């Protein structure tokens, strides 16, 4: 028998269907498949592993660990967002000086938990002059008004709150009005102020009726829109309405909607259904002495500013004691305090000052000399 010394044949290419040692091979007897010689089949794997540098191996291992950690974190966040939650935004000033008063933000259509907190942080210099800061985090299982009322009353009792101020961001103004009525009816808790930021009064104020009606129709007939399909449509919609947004805003909003922790399609469809069936007439005379203020933009391409403003002002005339204020100059024109905080802050300060003026600052101690000069301490 001829034997070649010093030269071995090159290992065959690795076959994806290669059977590992000890695994039964179709068409072969079990004892043949367990032949010790079958261990030679792992040599190609070993040869390839040996060619991998330690650096590449560590990089691959680190990337795999990071990916696994990110997946675990995402799953944890998704699981946490299956329940409605009050999202607190700590603020040392309001927590110290207004411990028994709180602003609560009702986020708008398709607004994530992160963006809700971003809105509060953008408006912090104006809002923290009257109360602590919090937002409602809607459950990804769907919008549930009863859950929202329950979480807010628990928030009120835990912090021993005596004053509530609601900020209704877009459709959140509808929801804030209903929640204010339910809190007063069920728990005797009266809301001091409801700010309606570009809020439609009814479904007729929504300008994009074709998309809106379609989403509601599909939801009420049991169809759930895939997130990728929804994200692609919304990206196209933002590009078409480029005049309302910068390219940076389009990119940020699109990436947020496609994120695994973004509002779910089920939540968005239930929000659509809520807007579609909302009837503000049900809550007339049921929000007590709550004051209402409407902020809107004549250039709004999402909600009809004229009809929405007229609806709220006419039906809630007894509560709409504060002036209607224009957010003209904000971009996008519809409910954009997080993008145009400099436009919104002065308006919110004005609303709060008309509702409840801050006490004047104490004058510095001084005395007048015989010659008439006023002396103040350094």
XYZ file of C-alpha atoms in Angstrom:
378
model
C 0.000 0.000 0.000
C 1.404 3.373 -0.990
C 1.549 5.904 1.817
C 2.335 9.592 1.272
C 4.237 11.189 4.135
C 4.214 14.896 4.931
C 1.282 15.853 2.760
C -2.371 15.459 3.603
C -5.220 16.004 1.182
C -7.069 19.326 1.635
C -10.189 18.984 3.778
C -13.443 18.943 1.826
C -15.645 22.053 1.866
C -17.985 22.191 4.821
C -21.449 21.034 3.871
C -24.359 22.699 5.716
C -26.087 19.310 5.826
C -23.027 17.579 7.290
C -24.025 15.140 10.004
C -22.280 15.559 13.338
C -20.652 12.548 15.028
C -23.135 10.256 16.643
C -26.082 11.597 14.675
C -28.065 8.993 12.754
C -27.542 9.116 8.994
C -30.535 8.332 6.791
C -30.136 5.026 5.009
C -27.345 3.777 7.309
C -27.383 1.418 10.237
C -27.083 3.034 13.661
C -23.771 1.353 14.420
C -22.259 2.716 11.189
C -23.326 6.274 12.045
C -21.644 5.935 15.429
C -18.380 4.782 13.933
C -15.481 6.557 15.709
C -14.098 7.439 12.295
C -17.031 9.816 11.831
C -15.347 12.208 14.260
C -13.035 13.121 11.411
C -15.904 15.085 9.960
C -15.400 17.877 12.477
C -11.861 18.513 11.221
C -13.014 21.097 8.611
C -14.766 23.043 11.409
C -11.621 22.925 13.530
C -9.485 24.014 10.590
C -11.670 27.055 9.976
C -11.768 27.983 13.671
C -7.982 27.842 13.808
C -7.762 30.363 10.974
C -9.877 32.883 12.933
C -7.757 35.465 14.720
C -8.267 36.112 18.413
C -9.164 39.723 17.644
C -11.907 38.787 15.192
C -13.199 36.164 17.573
C -13.420 38.691 20.431
C -15.103 41.271 18.186
C -17.677 38.713 17.045
C -18.257 37.530 20.603
C -18.677 41.106 21.851
C -21.110 41.968 19.057
C -23.129 38.847 19.797
C -23.263 39.687 23.498
C -24.356 43.272 22.751
C -27.059 42.036 20.377
C -28.309 39.532 22.931
C -28.346 42.211 25.634
C -30.228 44.613 23.374
C -32.802 41.935 22.557
C -33.312 41.187 26.252
C -33.660 44.895 27.039
C -36.143 45.382 24.184
C -38.209 42.421 25.363
C -38.196 43.834 28.897
C -39.334 47.270 27.689
C -42.016 45.756 25.471
C -43.312 43.686 28.375
C -43.359 46.740 30.664
C -45.397 48.700 28.116
C -48.210 46.211 28.157
C -49.713 48.258 31.004
C -50.723 51.910 31.241
C -48.261 53.868 33.380
C -47.822 57.401 34.737
C -44.366 58.543 33.617
C -42.862 60.975 36.110
C -40.278 63.524 35.034
C -38.294 64.590 38.111
C -37.819 68.331 38.514
C -36.116 69.610 41.639
C -37.808 73.032 41.492
C -41.427 71.886 41.159
C -40.899 68.878 43.422
C -39.763 71.287 46.149
C -42.115 74.242 45.670
C -45.244 72.561 44.257
C -45.335 69.073 45.808
C -49.152 68.941 45.818
C -49.743 70.093 42.227
C -48.995 68.266 38.988
C -49.111 68.722 35.237
C -50.147 65.555 33.403
C -49.462 65.298 29.683
C -51.836 63.251 27.507
C -49.642 62.408 24.492
C -50.967 62.724 20.981
C -51.575 60.229 18.208
C -48.660 57.787 17.722
C -46.556 59.512 20.415
C -44.162 57.172 22.231
C -43.308 57.164 25.932
C -39.908 58.693 25.133
C -41.377 61.506 23.040
C -43.922 62.284 25.772
C -41.100 62.833 28.245
C -39.218 64.835 25.619
C -42.241 67.163 25.310
C -42.320 67.690 29.066
C -38.612 68.427 29.197
C -38.976 70.909 26.322
C -41.723 72.780 28.175
C -40.206 72.374 31.636
C -39.258 76.074 32.149
C -42.910 77.074 31.701
C -44.753 74.144 33.234
C -42.710 73.703 36.409
C -43.842 77.153 37.596
C -47.114 75.594 38.762
C -46.642 71.902 39.343
C -44.701 68.680 39.062
C -44.368 66.923 35.711
C -45.829 63.616 34.542
C -47.180 62.011 31.362
C -49.519 59.134 30.593
C -47.792 56.162 28.969
C -50.435 54.315 26.959
C -50.423 50.514 26.937
C -49.294 48.844 23.716
C -52.226 46.472 24.162
C -54.523 49.361 23.291
C -55.969 52.608 24.616
C -58.063 52.000 27.752
C -59.730 55.030 29.380
C -60.610 53.101 32.553
C -56.972 52.137 33.061
C -55.861 55.737 32.539
C -58.357 57.054 35.105
C -57.259 54.387 37.601
C -53.549 55.161 37.175
C -54.106 58.907 37.519
C -56.154 58.592 40.704
C -53.430 56.341 42.167
C -50.890 59.027 41.196
C -53.041 61.688 42.887
C -53.382 59.685 46.105
C -49.742 58.655 46.276
C -48.454 62.239 45.976
C -51.415 63.741 47.878
C -52.076 66.089 44.980
C -54.534 68.941 45.409
C -54.255 70.532 41.955
C -54.211 68.941 38.522
C -53.294 70.611 35.249
C -53.837 68.645 32.029
C -51.930 69.184 28.778
C -53.789 67.600 25.853
C -51.314 67.094 23.014
C -53.293 66.708 19.744
C -55.953 64.001 20.272
C -54.790 63.963 23.913
C -57.024 67.002 24.446
C -60.074 64.827 23.774
C -58.828 62.223 26.213
C -57.893 64.833 28.855
C -61.446 66.206 28.743
C -63.023 62.778 29.212
C -60.619 61.856 32.018
C -61.336 65.162 33.789
C -65.062 64.366 33.642
C -64.532 60.825 34.950
C -62.258 61.955 37.798
C -64.864 64.443 38.963
C -67.755 62.002 38.629
C -66.095 58.951 40.197
C -63.615 60.450 42.673
C -64.636 64.064 43.257
C -61.283 65.286 41.909
C -61.578 68.506 39.901
C -59.053 69.516 37.260
C -57.868 73.125 37.365
C -56.828 73.582 33.726
C -56.983 71.720 30.397
C -54.691 72.971 27.636
C -55.852 71.818 24.194
C -52.861 71.802 21.846
C -54.208 71.532 18.260
C -56.875 69.105 19.513
C -59.693 68.116 17.123
C -63.164 68.541 18.585
C -64.528 65.615 16.574
C -63.495 63.337 13.727
C -64.653 65.884 11.158
C -61.729 68.122 12.141
C -59.189 65.509 10.972
C -58.058 66.526 7.486
C -56.663 63.207 6.232
C -59.988 61.375 6.256
C -58.982 58.649 3.780
C -56.169 57.268 5.951
C -58.105 57.872 9.154
C -61.286 56.091 8.021
C -59.274 53.187 6.605
C -57.380 52.563 9.852
C -60.610 52.545 11.877
C -62.409 50.297 9.375
C -59.596 47.721 9.433
C -59.359 47.764 13.235
C -63.092 47.362 13.815
C -63.137 44.448 11.363
C -60.371 42.608 13.213
C -57.420 43.432 10.939
C -54.148 44.496 12.565
C -51.808 46.592 10.411
C -48.181 45.299 10.391
C -45.714 47.793 11.862
C -43.433 47.754 8.794
C -46.349 48.555 6.476
C -47.490 51.363 8.773
C -43.951 52.762 9.101
C -43.443 52.767 5.327
C -46.719 54.596 4.756
C -45.930 57.197 7.396
C -42.468 57.806 5.944
C -44.039 58.499 2.540
C -46.643 60.755 4.165
C -43.949 62.839 5.874
C -41.957 63.194 2.667
C -45.086 64.359 0.799
C -45.680 66.963 3.523
C -42.025 68.010 3.533
C -43.035 71.670 3.912
C -44.062 70.930 7.516
C -40.844 69.224 8.627
C -37.108 69.308 8.202
C -35.339 66.218 6.876
C -33.956 65.660 10.381
C -37.479 65.602 11.812
C -38.627 63.176 9.097
C -35.736 60.829 9.876
C -36.170 61.021 13.663
C -39.929 60.421 13.558
C -39.656 57.562 11.054
C -36.943 55.774 13.038
C -38.991 56.189 16.207
C -42.072 54.619 14.596
C -40.061 51.617 13.350
C -38.370 51.033 16.712
C -39.291 47.801 18.546
C -40.385 49.939 21.526
C -42.511 52.337 19.471
C -46.292 52.530 19.930
C -47.793 49.300 18.626
C -50.109 49.138 15.636
C -52.872 47.980 17.985
C -52.425 51.090 20.142
C -52.474 53.348 17.087
C -55.596 51.689 15.723
C -57.389 52.044 19.071
C -56.358 55.709 19.195
C -57.846 56.133 15.710
C -61.063 54.456 16.824
C -61.220 56.711 19.901
C -60.946 59.872 17.788
C -63.485 58.517 15.315
C -66.131 57.935 17.996
C -65.363 60.864 20.334
C -68.349 63.037 21.176
C -67.485 66.111 23.228
C -71.142 66.844 23.864
C -71.161 63.971 26.379
C -68.887 65.916 28.722
C -70.479 69.355 28.645
C -71.120 70.510 32.221
C -69.233 67.503 33.601
C -65.747 68.933 34.120
C -66.746 71.290 36.918
C -64.905 74.579 37.080
C -61.957 73.449 34.974
C -60.627 76.218 32.747
C -59.752 75.444 29.132
C -57.288 77.110 26.750
C -56.868 76.328 23.052
C -53.493 76.559 21.282
C -53.553 76.149 17.523
C -51.935 77.025 14.229
C -53.748 78.373 11.147
C -51.233 76.462 8.983
C -52.066 73.123 10.604
C -52.361 70.481 7.854
C -53.439 67.691 10.231
C -56.376 69.241 12.100
C -58.699 71.965 10.786
C -57.722 74.821 13.092
C -60.802 76.954 12.413
C -63.455 74.273 12.940
C -61.687 72.631 15.899
C -61.255 75.945 17.702
C -64.890 76.874 17.025
C -66.152 73.500 18.284
C -64.366 73.672 21.622
C -65.131 77.363 22.134
C -68.855 76.994 21.442
C -69.620 73.752 23.279
C -67.390 74.452 26.306
C -68.061 78.204 26.403
C -68.465 78.177 30.210
C -65.029 76.632 30.635
C -63.202 78.352 27.785
C -62.473 81.452 29.865
C -58.906 81.777 28.611
C -58.031 83.221 25.191
C -57.395 81.151 22.061
C -53.693 81.514 21.312
C -51.881 80.983 18.023
C -48.740 78.855 17.697
C -47.994 80.405 14.302
C -44.331 79.975 13.460
C -44.059 76.499 15.001
C -42.852 73.691 12.734
C -44.421 71.277 12.175
C -47.556 73.387 12.446
C -49.504 70.652 14.249
C -48.848 70.126 17.983
C -45.064 70.477 18.009
C -43.951 71.749 21.449
C -40.955 69.404 21.402
C -39.705 70.972 18.147
C -40.792 74.586 18.752
C -40.532 75.066 22.506
C -39.630 78.760 22.115
C -43.032 79.359 20.513
C -44.981 77.391 23.122
C -43.368 78.450 26.389
C -44.475 82.115 26.380
C -48.036 81.050 25.517
C -48.163 78.554 28.375
C -46.752 81.127 30.790
C -49.462 83.549 29.702
C -52.199 80.946 30.192
C -50.945 80.077 33.672
C -50.591 83.706 34.697
C -54.157 84.465 33.644
C -55.424 81.382 35.453
C -53.411 81.872 38.627
C -50.965 84.801 38.802
C -47.740 84.128 40.631
C -47.227 86.189 43.797
C -45.032 89.251 43.229
C -41.403 88.921 44.152
C -40.605 90.573 47.490
C -38.879 93.909 47.243
C -35.316 94.147 48.397
C -34.932 95.889 51.788
C -33.874 99.494 51.441
C -33.907 102.853 53.271
C -33.803 106.455 52.212
C -31.073 108.807 53.409
C -31.894 112.405 54.472
C -30.514 113.630 51.145
C -33.030 111.501 49.243
C -30.701 108.710 48.078
C -32.154 105.186 48.270
C -29.674 102.723 49.731
C -30.016 98.996 48.978
C -27.817 96.241 50.402
C -25.145 94.900 48.095
